[in-house]
Coordinates of C-alpha atoms in Angstrom, one line a residue:
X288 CA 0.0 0.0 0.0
X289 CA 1.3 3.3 -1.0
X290 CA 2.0 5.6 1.8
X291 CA -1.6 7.4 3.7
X292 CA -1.8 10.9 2.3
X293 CA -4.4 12.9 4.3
X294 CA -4.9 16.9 5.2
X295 CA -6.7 18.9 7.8
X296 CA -9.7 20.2 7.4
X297 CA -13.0 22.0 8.8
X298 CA -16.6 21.1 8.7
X299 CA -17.6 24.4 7.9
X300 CA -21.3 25.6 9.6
X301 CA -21.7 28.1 6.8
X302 CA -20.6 28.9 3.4
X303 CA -19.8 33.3 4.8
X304 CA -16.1 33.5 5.8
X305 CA -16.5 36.0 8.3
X306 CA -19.4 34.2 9.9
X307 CA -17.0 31.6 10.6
X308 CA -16.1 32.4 14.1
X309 CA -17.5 29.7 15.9
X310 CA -15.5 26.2 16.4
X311 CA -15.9 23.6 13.9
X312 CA -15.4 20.3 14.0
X313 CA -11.8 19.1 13.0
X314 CA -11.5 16.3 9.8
X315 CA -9.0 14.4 8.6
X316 CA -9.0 13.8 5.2
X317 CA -7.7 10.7 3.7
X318 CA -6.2 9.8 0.4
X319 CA -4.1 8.0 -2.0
X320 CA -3.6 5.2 -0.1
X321 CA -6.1 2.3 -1.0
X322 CA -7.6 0.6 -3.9
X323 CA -11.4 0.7 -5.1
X324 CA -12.7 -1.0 -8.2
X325 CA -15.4 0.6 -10.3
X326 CA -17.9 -1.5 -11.6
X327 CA -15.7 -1.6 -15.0
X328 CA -12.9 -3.7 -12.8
X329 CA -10.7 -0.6 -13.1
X330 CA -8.9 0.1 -9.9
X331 CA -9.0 4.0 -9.0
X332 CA -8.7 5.4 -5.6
X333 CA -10.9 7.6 -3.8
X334 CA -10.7 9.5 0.1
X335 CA -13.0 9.7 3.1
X336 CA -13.0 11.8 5.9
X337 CA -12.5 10.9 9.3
X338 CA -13.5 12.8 12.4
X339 CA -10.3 13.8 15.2
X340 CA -13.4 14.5 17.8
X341 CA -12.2 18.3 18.7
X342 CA -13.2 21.5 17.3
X343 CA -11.1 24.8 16.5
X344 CA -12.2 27.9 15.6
X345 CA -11.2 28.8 12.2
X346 CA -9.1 31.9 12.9
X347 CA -6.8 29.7 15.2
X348 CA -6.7 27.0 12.7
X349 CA -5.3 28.6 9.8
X350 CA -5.4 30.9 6.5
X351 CA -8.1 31.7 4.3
X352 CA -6.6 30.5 0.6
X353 CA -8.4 30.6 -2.5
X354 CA -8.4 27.1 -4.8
X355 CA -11.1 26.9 -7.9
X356 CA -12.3 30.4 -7.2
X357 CA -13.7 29.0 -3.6
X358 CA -11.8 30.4 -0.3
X359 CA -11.6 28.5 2.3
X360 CA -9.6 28.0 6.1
X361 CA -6.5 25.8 5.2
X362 CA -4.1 24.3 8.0
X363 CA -1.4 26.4 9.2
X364 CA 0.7 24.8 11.6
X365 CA 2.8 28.3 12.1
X366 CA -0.8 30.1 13.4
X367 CA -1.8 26.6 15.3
X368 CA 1.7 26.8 17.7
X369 CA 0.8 31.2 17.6
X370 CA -2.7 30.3 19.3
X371 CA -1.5 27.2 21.1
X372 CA -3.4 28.1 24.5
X373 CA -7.1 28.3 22.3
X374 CA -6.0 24.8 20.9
X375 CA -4.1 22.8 23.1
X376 CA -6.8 19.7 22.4
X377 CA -6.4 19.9 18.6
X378 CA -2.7 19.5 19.0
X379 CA -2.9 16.9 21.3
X380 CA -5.6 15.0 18.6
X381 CA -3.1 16.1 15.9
X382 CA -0.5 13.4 17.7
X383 CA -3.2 10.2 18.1
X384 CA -3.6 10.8 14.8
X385 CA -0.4 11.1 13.0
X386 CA 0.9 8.2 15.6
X387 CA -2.2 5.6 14.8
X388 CA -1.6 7.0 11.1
X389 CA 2.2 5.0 11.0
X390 CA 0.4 2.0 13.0
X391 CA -2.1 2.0 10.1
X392 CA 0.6 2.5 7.6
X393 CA 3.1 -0.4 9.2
X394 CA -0.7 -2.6 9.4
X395 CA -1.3 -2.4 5.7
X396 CA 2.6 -2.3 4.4
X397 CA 2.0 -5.5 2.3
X398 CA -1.5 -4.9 1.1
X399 CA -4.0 -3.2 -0.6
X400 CA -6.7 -2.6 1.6
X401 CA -10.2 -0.5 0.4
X402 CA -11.1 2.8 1.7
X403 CA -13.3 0.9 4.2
X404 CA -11.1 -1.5 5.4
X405 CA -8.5 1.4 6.3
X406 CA -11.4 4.0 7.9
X407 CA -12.1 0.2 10.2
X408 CA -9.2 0.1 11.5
X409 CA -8.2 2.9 12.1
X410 CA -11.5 3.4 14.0
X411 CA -10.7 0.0 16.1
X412 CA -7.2 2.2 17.0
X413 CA -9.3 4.4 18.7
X414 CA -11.3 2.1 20.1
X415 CA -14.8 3.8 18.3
X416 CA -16.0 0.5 17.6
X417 CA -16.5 -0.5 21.4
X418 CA -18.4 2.6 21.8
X419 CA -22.3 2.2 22.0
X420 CA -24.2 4.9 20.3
X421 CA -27.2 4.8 21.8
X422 CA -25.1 6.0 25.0
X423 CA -23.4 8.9 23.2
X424 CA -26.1 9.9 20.7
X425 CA -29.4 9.0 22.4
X426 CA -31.0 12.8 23.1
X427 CA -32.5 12.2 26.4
X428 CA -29.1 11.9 28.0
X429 CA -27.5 14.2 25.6
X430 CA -30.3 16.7 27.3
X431 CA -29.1 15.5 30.8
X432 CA -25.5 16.1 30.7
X433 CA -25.9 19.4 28.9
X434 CA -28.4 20.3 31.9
X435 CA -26.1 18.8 33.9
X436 CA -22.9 21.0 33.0
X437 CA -24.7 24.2 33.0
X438 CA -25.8 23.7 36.6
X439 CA -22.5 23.0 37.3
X440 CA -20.7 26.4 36.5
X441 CA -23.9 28.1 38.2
X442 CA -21.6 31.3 39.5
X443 CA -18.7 30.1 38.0
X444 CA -18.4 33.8 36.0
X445 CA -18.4 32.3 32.5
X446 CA -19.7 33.5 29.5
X447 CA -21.7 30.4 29.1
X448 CA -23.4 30.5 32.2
X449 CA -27.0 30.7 31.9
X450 CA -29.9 32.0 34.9
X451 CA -31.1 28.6 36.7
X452 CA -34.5 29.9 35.7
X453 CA -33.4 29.6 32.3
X454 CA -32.0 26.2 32.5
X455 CA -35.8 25.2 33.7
X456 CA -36.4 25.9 29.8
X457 CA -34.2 22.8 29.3
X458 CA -35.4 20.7 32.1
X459 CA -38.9 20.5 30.3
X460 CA -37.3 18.6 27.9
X461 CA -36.5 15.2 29.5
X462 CA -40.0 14.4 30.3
X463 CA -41.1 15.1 27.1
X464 CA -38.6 12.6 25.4
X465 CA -39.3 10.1 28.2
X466 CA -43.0 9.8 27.2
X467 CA -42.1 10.1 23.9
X468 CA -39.3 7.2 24.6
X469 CA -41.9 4.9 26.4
X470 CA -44.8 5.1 24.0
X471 CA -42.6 4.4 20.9
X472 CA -39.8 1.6 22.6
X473 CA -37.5 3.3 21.5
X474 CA -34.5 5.4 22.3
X475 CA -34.9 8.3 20.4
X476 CA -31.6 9.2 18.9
X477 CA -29.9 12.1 17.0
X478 CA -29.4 9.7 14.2
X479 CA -32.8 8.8 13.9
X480 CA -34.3 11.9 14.0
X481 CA -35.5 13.3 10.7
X482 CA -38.4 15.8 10.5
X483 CA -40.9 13.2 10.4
X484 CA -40.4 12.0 14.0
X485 CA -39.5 15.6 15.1
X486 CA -43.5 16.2 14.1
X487 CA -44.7 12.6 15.5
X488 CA -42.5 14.1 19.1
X489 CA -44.9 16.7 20.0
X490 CA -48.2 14.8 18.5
X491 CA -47.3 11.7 20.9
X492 CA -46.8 13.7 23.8
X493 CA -49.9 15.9 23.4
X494 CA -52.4 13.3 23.3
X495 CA -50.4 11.2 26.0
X496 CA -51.4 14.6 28.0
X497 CA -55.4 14.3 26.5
X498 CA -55.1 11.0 27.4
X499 CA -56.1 9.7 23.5
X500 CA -52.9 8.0 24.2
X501 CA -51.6 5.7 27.2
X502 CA -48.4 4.8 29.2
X503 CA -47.7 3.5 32.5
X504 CA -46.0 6.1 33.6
X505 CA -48.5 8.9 33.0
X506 CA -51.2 9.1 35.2
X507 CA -53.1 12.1 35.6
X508 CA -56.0 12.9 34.4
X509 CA -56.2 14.2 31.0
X510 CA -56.3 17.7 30.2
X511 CA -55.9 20.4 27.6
X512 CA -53.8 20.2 25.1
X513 CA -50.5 21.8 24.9
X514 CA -51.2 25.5 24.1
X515 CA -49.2 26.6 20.4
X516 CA -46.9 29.3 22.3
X517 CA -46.2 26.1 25.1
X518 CA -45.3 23.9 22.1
X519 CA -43.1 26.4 20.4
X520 CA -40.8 27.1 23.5
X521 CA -39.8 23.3 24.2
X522 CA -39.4 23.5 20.0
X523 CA -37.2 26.1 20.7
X524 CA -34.9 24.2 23.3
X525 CA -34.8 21.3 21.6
X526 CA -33.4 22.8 18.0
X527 CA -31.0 24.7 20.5
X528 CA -30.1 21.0 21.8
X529 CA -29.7 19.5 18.5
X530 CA -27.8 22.8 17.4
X531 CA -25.4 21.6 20.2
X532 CA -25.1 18.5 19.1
X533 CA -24.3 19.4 15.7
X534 CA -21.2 21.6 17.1
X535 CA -20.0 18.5 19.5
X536 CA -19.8 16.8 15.6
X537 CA -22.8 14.4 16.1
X538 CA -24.4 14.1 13.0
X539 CA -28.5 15.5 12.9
X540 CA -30.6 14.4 10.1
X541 CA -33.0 17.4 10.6
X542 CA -32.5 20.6 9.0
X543 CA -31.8 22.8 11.4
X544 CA -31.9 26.1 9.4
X545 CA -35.9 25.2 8.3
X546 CA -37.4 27.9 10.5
X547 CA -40.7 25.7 10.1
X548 CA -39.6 23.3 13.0
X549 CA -40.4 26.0 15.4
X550 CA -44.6 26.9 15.8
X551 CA -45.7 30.3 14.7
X552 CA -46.7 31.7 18.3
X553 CA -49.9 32.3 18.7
X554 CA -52.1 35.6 18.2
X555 CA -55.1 34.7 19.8
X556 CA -56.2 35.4 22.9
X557 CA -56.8 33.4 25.8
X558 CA -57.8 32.9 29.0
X559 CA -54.6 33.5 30.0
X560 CA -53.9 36.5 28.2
X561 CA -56.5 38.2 29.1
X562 CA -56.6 37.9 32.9
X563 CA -56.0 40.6 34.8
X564 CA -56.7 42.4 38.3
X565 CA -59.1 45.5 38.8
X566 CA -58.4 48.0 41.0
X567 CA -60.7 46.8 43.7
X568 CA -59.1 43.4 43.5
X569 CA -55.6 44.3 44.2
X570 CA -57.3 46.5 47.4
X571 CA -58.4 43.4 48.2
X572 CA -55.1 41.7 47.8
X573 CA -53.7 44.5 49.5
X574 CA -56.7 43.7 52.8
X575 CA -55.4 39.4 52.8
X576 CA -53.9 38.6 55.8
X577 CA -51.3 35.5 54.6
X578 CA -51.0 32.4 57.3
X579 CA -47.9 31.2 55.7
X580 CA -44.1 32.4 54.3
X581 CA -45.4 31.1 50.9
X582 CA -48.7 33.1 50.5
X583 CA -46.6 36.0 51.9
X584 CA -44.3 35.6 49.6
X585 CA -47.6 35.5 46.5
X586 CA -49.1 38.5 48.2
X587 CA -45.6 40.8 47.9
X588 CA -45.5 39.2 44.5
X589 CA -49.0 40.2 43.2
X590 CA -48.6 43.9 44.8
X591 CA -44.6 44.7 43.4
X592 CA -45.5 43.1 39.6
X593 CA -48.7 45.0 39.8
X594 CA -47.2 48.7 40.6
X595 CA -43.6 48.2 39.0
X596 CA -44.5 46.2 36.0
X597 CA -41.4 43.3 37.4
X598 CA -41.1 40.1 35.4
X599 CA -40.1 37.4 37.6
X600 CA -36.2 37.4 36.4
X601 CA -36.2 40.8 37.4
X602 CA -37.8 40.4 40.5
X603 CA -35.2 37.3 41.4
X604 CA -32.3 39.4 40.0
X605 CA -33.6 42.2 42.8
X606 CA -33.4 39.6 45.8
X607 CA -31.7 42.1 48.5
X608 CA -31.4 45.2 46.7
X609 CA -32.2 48.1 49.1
X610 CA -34.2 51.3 48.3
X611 CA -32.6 54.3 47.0
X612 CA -34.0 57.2 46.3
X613 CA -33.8 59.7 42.8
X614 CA -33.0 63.3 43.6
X615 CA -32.7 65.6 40.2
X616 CA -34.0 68.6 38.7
X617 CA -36.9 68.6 41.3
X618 CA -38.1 65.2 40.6
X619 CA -38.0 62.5 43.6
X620 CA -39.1 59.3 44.0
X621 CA -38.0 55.9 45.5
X622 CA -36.7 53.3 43.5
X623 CA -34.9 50.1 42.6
X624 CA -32.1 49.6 40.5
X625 CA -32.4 46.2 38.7
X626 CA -30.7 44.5 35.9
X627 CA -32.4 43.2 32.9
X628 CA -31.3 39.9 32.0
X629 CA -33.8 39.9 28.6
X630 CA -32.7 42.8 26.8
X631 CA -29.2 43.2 29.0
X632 CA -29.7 46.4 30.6
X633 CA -29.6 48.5 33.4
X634 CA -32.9 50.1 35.2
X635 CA -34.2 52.3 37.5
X636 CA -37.5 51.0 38.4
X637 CA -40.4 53.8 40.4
X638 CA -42.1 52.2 43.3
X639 CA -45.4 53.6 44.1
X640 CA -46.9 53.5 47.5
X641 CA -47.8 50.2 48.0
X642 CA -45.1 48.3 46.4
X643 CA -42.5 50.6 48.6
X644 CA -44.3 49.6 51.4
X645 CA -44.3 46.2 51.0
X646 CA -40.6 46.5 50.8
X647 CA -39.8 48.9 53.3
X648 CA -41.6 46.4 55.5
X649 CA -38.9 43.4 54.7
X650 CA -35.9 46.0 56.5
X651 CA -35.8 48.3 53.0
X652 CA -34.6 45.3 51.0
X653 CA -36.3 43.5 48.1
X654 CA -37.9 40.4 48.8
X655 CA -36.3 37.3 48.1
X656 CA -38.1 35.1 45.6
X657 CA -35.6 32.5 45.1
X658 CA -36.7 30.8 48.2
X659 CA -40.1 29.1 47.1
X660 CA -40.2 27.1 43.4
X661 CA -42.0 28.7 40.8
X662 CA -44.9 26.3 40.8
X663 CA -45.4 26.8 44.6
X664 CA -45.5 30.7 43.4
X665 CA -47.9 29.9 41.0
X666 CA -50.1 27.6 43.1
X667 CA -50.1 30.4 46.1
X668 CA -51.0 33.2 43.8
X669 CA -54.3 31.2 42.4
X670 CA -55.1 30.0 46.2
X671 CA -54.7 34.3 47.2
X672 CA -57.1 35.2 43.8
X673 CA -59.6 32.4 44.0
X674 CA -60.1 30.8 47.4
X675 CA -60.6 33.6 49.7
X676 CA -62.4 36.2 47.9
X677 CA -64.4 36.7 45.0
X678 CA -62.6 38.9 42.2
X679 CA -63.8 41.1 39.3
X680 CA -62.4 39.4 36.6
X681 CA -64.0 35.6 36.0
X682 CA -61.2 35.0 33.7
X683 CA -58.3 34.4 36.6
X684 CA -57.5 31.2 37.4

């Protein structure tokens, strides 16, 4: 066998040079070195690429050279060793490879092995084809390590790190894929996903929830269906998964640019969308007497998002923050000073009577919502509107 030719490459995520500035997924690609015969018996030879399981991004990699009036990152060695502490992984992959390159070479010294036989063992050198995919690939725990690791470097100070409220957006997935999982018998993997099944996904788990569907596991009495705008935020975490996947070089069948995978959201109103709290209800609010931390806690809640217009990131990013007050050009008024985690920005949010004096009543500091779960939130707001008085509105929960 002739001596293994092979070059560097990237799998590149888009065709726009100067989009490139994500990391890609490093290739190897092999030549030259093996026989194939054409269905003519005349003996050619062809390449295939193999994977070094690490990912660079293309500035650190090397040069942009044209070839056929196409440019393109080519290897540079020289600005690999300049940006050795970006790609100390890729170097180290660089060795395996060249070393189980010569092992391959010194294998099939006498021979003339196919493409296939070469791309085998060299995989066996690795030790790829003990592997089980089903473990790597399967997307209900490629879900739970990802949730995993971001709950891990919780205050950490990366740039990755995400709010643990946001992570919540993730942790609606694996029950989803578990129903999904159980009705089919399957282990729904990245390999097996084309759009097809993405579809039969959320048609499965909404009438497991209507209960046209069964599986032991599920229970509960059947309800409504998913609502369109519900549907199209777990769509939304799941292409973001499989986008993941994609740039940890697992290969998705779906395409991921189709902006059809995600629902239109929805224009209609609902119920939910058009509750809301007349003046006399929030006195009434304002008259409750709470018997428990929790119903406190719903009863500061109703009152601050009411007179300060708070979302409940804001209100969690406020936990502690004490009252300061504005002073300029003849204007005063109390406030808090908050940081938007949606649109990334500071503000300086008014509180009126009420909402100042639900705070100035926890020692002048914000109230801290991180101590009671979001559904217990939810659950004492509905018991504060509904149970113990009659409201104006019929539409609240």
């Amino acid at each position: 066998m002739k001596p293994i030719k092979y070059r560097y490459t990237l799998k590149a995520k888009t065709k726009e040079l100067e989009a490139r500035t994500e990391a890609e997924l490093v290739l190897a690609e092999i030549s030259g070195a093996f026989a194939y015969t054409t269905d003519n018996d005349q003996k050619t030879y062809k390449k295939f690429q193999f994977s070094l399981e690490t990912h660079i991004i293309p500035r650190h990699f090397g040069t942009i050279k044209e070839k056929r009036g196409v440019k393109n990152y080519v290897y540079n060695k020289k600005i690999v060793d300049e940006n050795n502490k970006y790609n100390k992984s890729f170097r180290t992959k660089i060795k395996d490879f060249e070393a189980n390159i010569e092992t391959t070479n010194i294998h099939f010294k006498n021979l003339e092995p196919t493409a296939n036989e070469v791309k085998t063992y060299l995989t066996s050198l690795y030790g790829r084809d003990q592997r089980k995919p089903t473990e790597t690939n399967t997307i209900l725990n490629f879900v739970n390590n990802h949730i995993s690791h971001l709950e891990s470097i919780i205050g950490k100070g990366r740039k990755d790190e995400i709010k643990n409220t946001t992570i919540n957006s993730f942790r609606n997935l694996p029950p989803i894929l578990k129903r999904y999982n159980e009705y089919t018998n399957k282990s729904l993997s990245f390999e097996n996903l084309d759009e097809k099944t993405y579809r039969e996904i959320w048609d499965v788990v909404n009438d497991i929830r209507t209960g046209n569907k069964t599986i032991p596991s599920y229970t509960l009495k059947p309800k409504a269906p998913l609502a369109q705008n519900t549907i199209k935020a777990y769509q939304t975490y799941f292409i973001k998964i499989c986008k993941l996947a994609v740039k940890k070089g697992i290969e998705v069948k779906l395409d991921l640019a189709d902006t059809n995978l995600i629902n239109e959201a929805s224009t209609g109103l609902n119920e939910k969308t058009l509750a809301y709290l007349y003046e006399s209800d929030l006195i009434k609010v304002l008259n409750y007497k709470p018997t428990s931390t929790n119903l406190k806690l719903a009863k500061d809640y109703i009152i601050i998002a009411s007179q300060t217009g708070m979302r409940l990131q804001s209100m969690l990013e406020a936990n502690g923050r004490e009252i300061e007050l504005h002073n300029e050009n003849g204007y005063n008024f109390y406030y808090i000073h908050t940081f938007q985690e949606k649109t990334k920005t500071q503000c300086l949010t008014p509180l009126f009577k009420h909402a100042l004096k639900t705070i100035r009543e926890n020692n002048n500091k914000f109230p801290n919502f991180n101590t009671i779960k979001l559904a217990n939130l939810n659950k004492n707001i509905r018991k504060i509107l509904t149970a113990r008085f009659k409201l104006s509105n019929p539409l609240i929960p």
